[in-house]
Amino acid sequence: MVEEINGTPFDEKLMAMLQVIAREGITNAARGFSGLLGVQLTVQNPGAHLVALKDIPNLLGGPEMEAIGIYLRAEGGLSGQIMLIIPYQKAMELVDLMMENEPGTTQSIGSLERSALAEVGNQAGTFFLNTLAAITGRDIRPTPPAVMVDMIGAILDIIIATMGGISEHVLLLQANLENGDREVETNFWVIPDPETLKIIQAGV
């Protein structure tokens, strides 16, 4: 049985195209990360997945795990949502890495740390969308990122509120970013709007 989102079937050709977008887009996002952090990041296991809404919190460690969500929308010729979700402890380690602090220096996420993390989202989102624009020939631009500190379940309410009335499933493009023995554990979720999926499908 072929799953659908608002009438868009996920056949093998569409999923193959989405795998290419995931691999190239997230790799370019990692390049943006690398330039921002001044370190070389590698991408592990990029791919496209069709996931049930109800399963998302458990995929990220449970709805009550505290995390940082960096959220932005893509607008223009294609539209959708992008969110990086980083466990709270790992987010503090990422801030230390960005600010060239000794590991363990950052003990909380305040306004300065939020600004640094927002720039992470801005860089990653921009590089990813540039790749998507090049592949599809469509103009795409990101909105300013919003940084949320909350439980994973609360952070994901944004996605569920937006997509819940459309489908029980959402498309997720996911990868982990690593730098040698220091990991940047992020979940890079890209959720295209249904009309965007139809545009991509028409080009397959």
C-alpha atoms as a printed R data frame, in Angstrom:
    type eleno elety resid chain resno      x      y       z
1   ATOM     1    CA   MET     A     1  0.000  0.000   0.000
2   ATOM     2    CA   VAL     A     2  1.345  3.411  -1.009
3   ATOM     3    CA   GLU     A     3  0.990  6.038   1.725
4   ATOM     4    CA   GLU     A     4 -0.316  9.490   0.833
5   ATOM     5    CA   ILE     A     5 -0.143 12.996   2.285
6   ATOM     6    CA   ASN     A     6 -3.156 15.029   1.185
7   ATOM     7    CA   GLY     A     7 -3.464 13.073  -2.051
8   ATOM     8    CA   THR     A     8  0.256 12.924  -2.876
9   ATOM     9    CA   PRO     A     9  1.323  9.250  -3.201
10  ATOM    10    CA   PHE     A    10  4.794  8.260  -2.029
11  ATOM    11    CA   ASP     A    11  5.846  5.966  -4.844
12  ATOM    12    CA   GLU     A    12  9.395  4.732  -5.443
13  ATOM    13    CA   LYS     A    13 10.296  7.561  -7.856
14  ATOM    14    CA   LEU     A    14  9.195 10.290  -5.451
15  ATOM    15    CA   MET     A    15 11.004  8.681  -2.525
16  ATOM    16    CA   ALA     A    16 14.164  8.310  -4.642
17  ATOM    17    CA   MET     A    17 14.073 12.037  -5.458
18  ATOM    18    CA   LEU     A    18 13.510 12.885  -1.794
19  ATOM    19    CA   GLN     A    19 16.496 10.725  -0.848
20  ATOM    20    CA   VAL     A    20 18.653 12.799  -3.230
21  ATOM    21    CA   ILE     A    21 17.301 16.032  -1.743
22  ATOM    22    CA   ALA     A    22 17.963 14.714   1.770
23  ATOM    23    CA   ARG     A    23 21.522 13.644   1.017
24  ATOM    24    CA   GLU     A    24 22.594 16.746  -0.909
25  ATOM    25    CA   GLY     A    25 20.613 19.247   1.151
26  ATOM    26    CA   ILE     A    26 21.740 18.010   4.542
27  ATOM    27    CA   THR     A    27 25.339 17.661   3.350
28  ATOM    28    CA   ASN     A    28 25.271 21.324   2.298
29  ATOM    29    CA   ALA     A    29 23.677 22.259   5.610
30  ATOM    30    CA   ALA     A    30 26.591 20.511   7.333
31  ATOM    31    CA   ARG     A    31 28.983 22.643   5.272
32  ATOM    32    CA   GLY     A    32 27.213 25.725   6.578
33  ATOM    33    CA   PHE     A    33 27.523 24.369  10.104
34  ATOM    34    CA   SER     A    34 31.210 23.636   9.546
35  ATOM    35    CA   GLY     A    35 31.927 27.169   8.360
36  ATOM    36    CA   LEU     A    36 30.063 28.628  11.315
37  ATOM    37    CA   LEU     A    37 31.799 26.425  13.879
38  ATOM    38    CA   GLY     A    38 35.224 26.374  12.246
39  ATOM    39    CA   VAL     A    39 35.299 22.574  12.411
40  ATOM    40    CA   GLN     A    40 34.722 19.832   9.864
41  ATOM    41    CA   LEU     A    41 31.401 18.054  10.316
42  ATOM    42    CA   THR     A    42 30.461 14.772   8.685
43  ATOM    43    CA   VAL     A    43 26.929 13.658   7.877
44  ATOM    44    CA   GLN     A    44 25.790 10.242   9.063
45  ATOM    45    CA   ASN     A    45 22.815  8.330   7.648
46  ATOM    46    CA   PRO     A    46 20.922 11.045   5.741
47  ATOM    47    CA   GLY     A    47 17.620  9.853   4.360
48  ATOM    48    CA   ALA     A    48 13.943 10.475   3.755
49  ATOM    49    CA   HIS     A    49 11.367  8.764   5.940
50  ATOM    50    CA   LEU     A    50  7.586  8.715   6.124
51  ATOM    51    CA   VAL     A    51  6.714  8.766   9.829
52  ATOM    52    CA   ALA     A    52  3.461  8.660  11.781
53  ATOM    53    CA   LEU     A    53  2.854 11.841  13.780
54  ATOM    54    CA   LYS     A    54  2.223  9.843  16.940
55  ATOM    55    CA   ASP     A    55  5.660  8.183  16.678
56  ATOM    56    CA   ILE     A    56  7.757 11.366  16.428
57  ATOM    57    CA   PRO     A    57  8.275 12.068  20.180
58  ATOM    58    CA   ASN     A    58  9.506  8.528  20.873
59  ATOM    59    CA   LEU     A    59 11.954  8.726  17.958
60  ATOM    60    CA   LEU     A    60 13.589 11.664  19.741
61  ATOM    61    CA   GLY     A    61 13.920 10.085  23.176
62  ATOM    62    CA   GLY     A    62 10.442 10.583  24.582
63  ATOM    63    CA   PRO     A    63  8.053 13.548  24.895
64  ATOM    64    CA   GLU     A    64  9.369 14.610  28.322
65  ATOM    65    CA   MET     A    65 13.052 14.924  27.354
66  ATOM    66    CA   GLU     A    66 14.258 18.529  27.600
67  ATOM    67    CA   ALA     A    67 15.647 19.837  24.331
68  ATOM    68    CA   ILE     A    68 16.333 22.866  22.162
69  ATOM    69    CA   GLY     A    69 14.210 23.323  19.054
70  ATOM    70    CA   ILE     A    70 15.421 25.667  16.302
71  ATOM    71    CA   TYR     A    71 12.453 26.260  14.017
72  ATOM    72    CA   LEU     A    72 11.948 28.110  10.743
73  ATOM    73    CA   ARG     A    73  9.660 28.009   7.741
74  ATOM    74    CA   ALA     A    74 10.577 27.901   4.081
75  ATOM    75    CA   GLU     A    75  8.602 30.293   1.899
76  ATOM    76    CA   GLY     A    76  8.451 31.235  -1.776
77  ATOM    77    CA   GLY     A    77  8.119 28.851  -4.712
78  ATOM    78    CA   LEU     A    78  8.251 25.917  -2.293
79  ATOM    79    CA   SER     A    79  7.171 25.920   1.343
80  ATOM    80    CA   GLY     A    80  7.513 23.766   4.426
81  ATOM    81    CA   GLN     A    81  8.975 23.561   7.911
82  ATOM    82    CA   ILE     A    82 12.526 22.971   9.112
83  ATOM    83    CA   MET     A    83 13.455 22.110  12.680
84  ATOM    84    CA   LEU     A    84 16.712 21.114  14.328
85  ATOM    85    CA   ILE     A    85 16.125 19.357  17.645
86  ATOM    86    CA   ILE     A    86 19.103 19.100  20.006
87  ATOM    87    CA   PRO     A    87 19.105 17.518  23.497
88  ATOM    88    CA   TYR     A    88 19.648 20.233  26.129
89  ATOM    89    CA   GLN     A    89 23.049 18.969  27.263
90  ATOM    90    CA   LYS     A    90 24.272 18.631  23.682
91  ATOM    91    CA   ALA     A    91 23.037 22.150  22.911
92  ATOM    92    CA   MET     A    92 25.244 23.511  25.702
93  ATOM    93    CA   GLU     A    93 28.184 21.540  24.280
94  ATOM    94    CA   LEU     A    94 27.433 23.016  20.847
95  ATOM    95    CA   VAL     A    95 27.455 26.542  22.294
96  ATOM    96    CA   ASP     A    96 30.857 25.851  23.894
97  ATOM    97    CA   LEU     A    97 32.137 24.620  20.534
98  ATOM    98    CA   MET     A    98 30.840 27.711  18.712
99  ATOM    99    CA   MET     A    99 32.212 30.145  21.276
100 ATOM   100    CA   GLU     A   100 35.525 28.296  21.596
101 ATOM   101    CA   ASN     A   101 34.889 27.692  25.284
102 ATOM   102    CA   GLU     A   102 36.341 24.849  27.281
103 ATOM   103    CA   PRO     A   103 33.922 21.898  27.370
104 ATOM   104    CA   GLY     A   104 31.470 22.304  30.253
105 ATOM   105    CA   THR     A   105 31.671 26.120  30.357
106 ATOM   106    CA   THR     A   106 28.041 26.668  29.329
107 ATOM   107    CA   GLN     A   107 25.674 25.642  32.114
108 ATOM   108    CA   SER     A   108 22.405 27.137  30.868
109 ATOM   109    CA   ILE     A   109 20.801 28.546  27.734
110 ATOM   110    CA   GLY     A   110 20.287 32.317  28.063
111 ATOM   111    CA   SER     A   111 19.813 35.093  25.520
112 ATOM   112    CA   LEU     A   112 23.412 34.942  24.245
113 ATOM   113    CA   GLU     A   113 23.273 31.190  23.820
114 ATOM   114    CA   ARG     A   114 19.880 31.437  22.088
115 ATOM   115    CA   SER     A   115 21.354 33.910  19.596
116 ATOM   116    CA   ALA     A   116 24.212 31.532  18.832
117 ATOM   117    CA   LEU     A   117 21.819 28.625  18.332
118 ATOM   118    CA   ALA     A   118 19.534 30.757  16.146
119 ATOM   119    CA   GLU     A   119 22.494 31.397  13.862
120 ATOM   120    CA   VAL     A   120 23.044 27.645  13.656
121 ATOM   121    CA   GLY     A   121 19.466 27.248  12.439
122 ATOM   122    CA   ASN     A   122 19.801 30.141  10.023
123 ATOM   123    CA   GLN     A   123 22.997 28.771   8.466
124 ATOM   124    CA   ALA     A   124 21.768 25.189   8.249
125 ATOM   125    CA   GLY     A   125 18.378 26.220   6.853
126 ATOM   126    CA   THR     A   126 19.863 28.563   4.255
127 ATOM   127    CA   PHE     A   127 22.355 26.007   2.924
128 ATOM   128    CA   PHE     A   128 19.683 23.320   2.787
129 ATOM   129    CA   LEU     A   129 17.174 25.540   0.965
130 ATOM   130    CA   ASN     A   130 19.819 26.700  -1.516
131 ATOM   131    CA   THR     A   131 20.306 23.065  -2.492
132 ATOM   132    CA   LEU     A   132 16.566 22.479  -2.809
133 ATOM   133    CA   ALA     A   133 16.239 25.618  -4.962
134 ATOM   134    CA   ALA     A   134 19.042 24.418  -7.256
135 ATOM   135    CA   ILE     A   135 17.438 20.987  -7.671
136 ATOM   136    CA   THR     A   136 13.895 22.259  -8.311
137 ATOM   137    CA   GLY     A   137 14.583 25.609  -9.992
138 ATOM   138    CA   ARG     A   138 12.268 27.321  -7.492
139 ATOM   139    CA   ASP     A   139 12.953 30.392  -5.368
140 ATOM   140    CA   ILE     A   140 12.933 29.515  -1.653
141 ATOM   141    CA   ARG     A   141 13.775 31.649   1.369
142 ATOM   142    CA   PRO     A   142 13.854 30.900   5.118
143 ATOM   143    CA   THR     A   143 12.041 32.887   7.781
144 ATOM   144    CA   PRO     A   144 14.067 34.108  10.796
145 ATOM   145    CA   PRO     A   145 14.645 31.151  13.142
146 ATOM   146    CA   ALA     A   146 12.921 30.792  16.492
147 ATOM   147    CA   VAL     A   147 14.693 29.029  19.370
148 ATOM   148    CA   MET     A   148 12.594 27.079  21.874
149 ATOM   149    CA   VAL     A   149 13.674 25.503  25.154
150 ATOM   150    CA   ASP     A   150 11.107 22.956  26.279
151 ATOM   151    CA   MET     A   151 10.215 19.291  26.417
152 ATOM   152    CA   ILE     A   152 10.301 17.531  23.055
153 ATOM   153    CA   GLY     A   153  6.558 16.951  23.163
154 ATOM   154    CA   ALA     A   154  5.871 20.671  23.541
155 ATOM   155    CA   ILE     A   155  8.351 21.614  20.803
156 ATOM   156    CA   LEU     A   156  6.738 19.192  18.378
157 ATOM   157    CA   ASP     A   157  3.288 20.650  19.055
158 ATOM   158    CA   ILE     A   158  4.166 23.252  16.396
159 ATOM   159    CA   ILE     A   159  4.499 20.572  13.746
160 ATOM   160    CA   ILE     A   160  1.526 18.576  14.947
161 ATOM   161    CA   ALA     A   161 -0.709 21.671  15.047
162 ATOM   162    CA   THR     A   162  0.270 22.521  11.477
163 ATOM   163    CA   MET     A   163  0.181 19.043   9.944
164 ATOM   164    CA   GLY     A   164 -2.333 17.199  12.098
165 ATOM   165    CA   GLY     A   165 -5.330 18.224  10.045
166 ATOM   166    CA   ILE     A   166 -3.686 17.176   6.793
167 ATOM   167    CA   SER     A   167 -2.377 13.677   7.386
168 ATOM   168    CA   GLU     A   168 -1.478 11.142  10.029
169 ATOM   169    CA   HIS     A   169  1.987 10.914   8.446
170 ATOM   170    CA   VAL     A   170  4.703 13.471   7.749
171 ATOM   171    CA   LEU     A   171  7.861 13.342   5.674
172 ATOM   172    CA   LEU     A   172 11.086 13.670   7.633
173 ATOM   173    CA   LEU     A   173 14.573 14.186   6.211
174 ATOM   174    CA   GLN     A   174 16.983 13.165   8.934
175 ATOM   175    CA   ALA     A   175 20.731 12.989   9.584
176 ATOM   176    CA   ASN     A   176 23.246 13.192  12.416
177 ATOM   177    CA   LEU     A   177 26.240 15.552  12.317
178 ATOM   178    CA   GLU     A   178 29.572 14.499  13.846
179 ATOM   179    CA   ASN     A   179 33.025 16.021  14.351
180 ATOM   180    CA   GLY     A   180 35.607 13.412  15.272
181 ATOM   181    CA   ASP     A   181 35.176 12.507  18.926
182 ATOM   182    CA   ARG     A   182 32.831 15.459  19.498
183 ATOM   183    CA   GLU     A   183 29.310 14.857  18.291
184 ATOM   184    CA   VAL     A   184 26.718 17.428  17.325
185 ATOM   185    CA   GLU     A   185 23.641 15.305  17.829
186 ATOM   186    CA   THR     A   186 20.881 17.018  15.898
187 ATOM   187    CA   ASN     A   187 17.757 15.753  14.265
188 ATOM   188    CA   PHE     A   188 17.238 17.730  11.072
189 ATOM   189    CA   TRP     A   189 13.565 17.498  10.193
190 ATOM   190    CA   VAL     A   190 12.239 18.972   6.953
191 ATOM   191    CA   ILE     A   191  8.492 18.751   6.454
192 ATOM   192    CA   PRO     A   192  7.360 19.957   3.016
193 ATOM   193    CA   ASP     A   193  3.844 21.323   2.698
194 ATOM   194    CA   PRO     A   194  1.517 19.123   0.588
195 ATOM   195    CA   GLU     A   195  1.591 21.507  -2.396
196 ATOM   196    CA   THR     A   196  5.391 21.395  -2.348
197 ATOM   197    CA   LEU     A   197  5.326 17.605  -2.508
198 ATOM   198    CA   LYS     A   198  3.069 17.811  -5.564
199 ATOM   199    CA   ILE     A   199  5.541 20.180  -7.269
200 ATOM   200    CA   ILE     A   200  8.445 17.831  -6.521
201 ATOM   201    CA   GLN     A   201  6.420 14.849  -7.721
202 ATOM   202    CA   ALA     A   202  5.556 16.631 -10.990
203 ATOM   203    CA   GLY     A   203  9.273 17.017 -11.675
204 ATOM   204    CA   VAL     A   204 10.124 13.367 -11.038
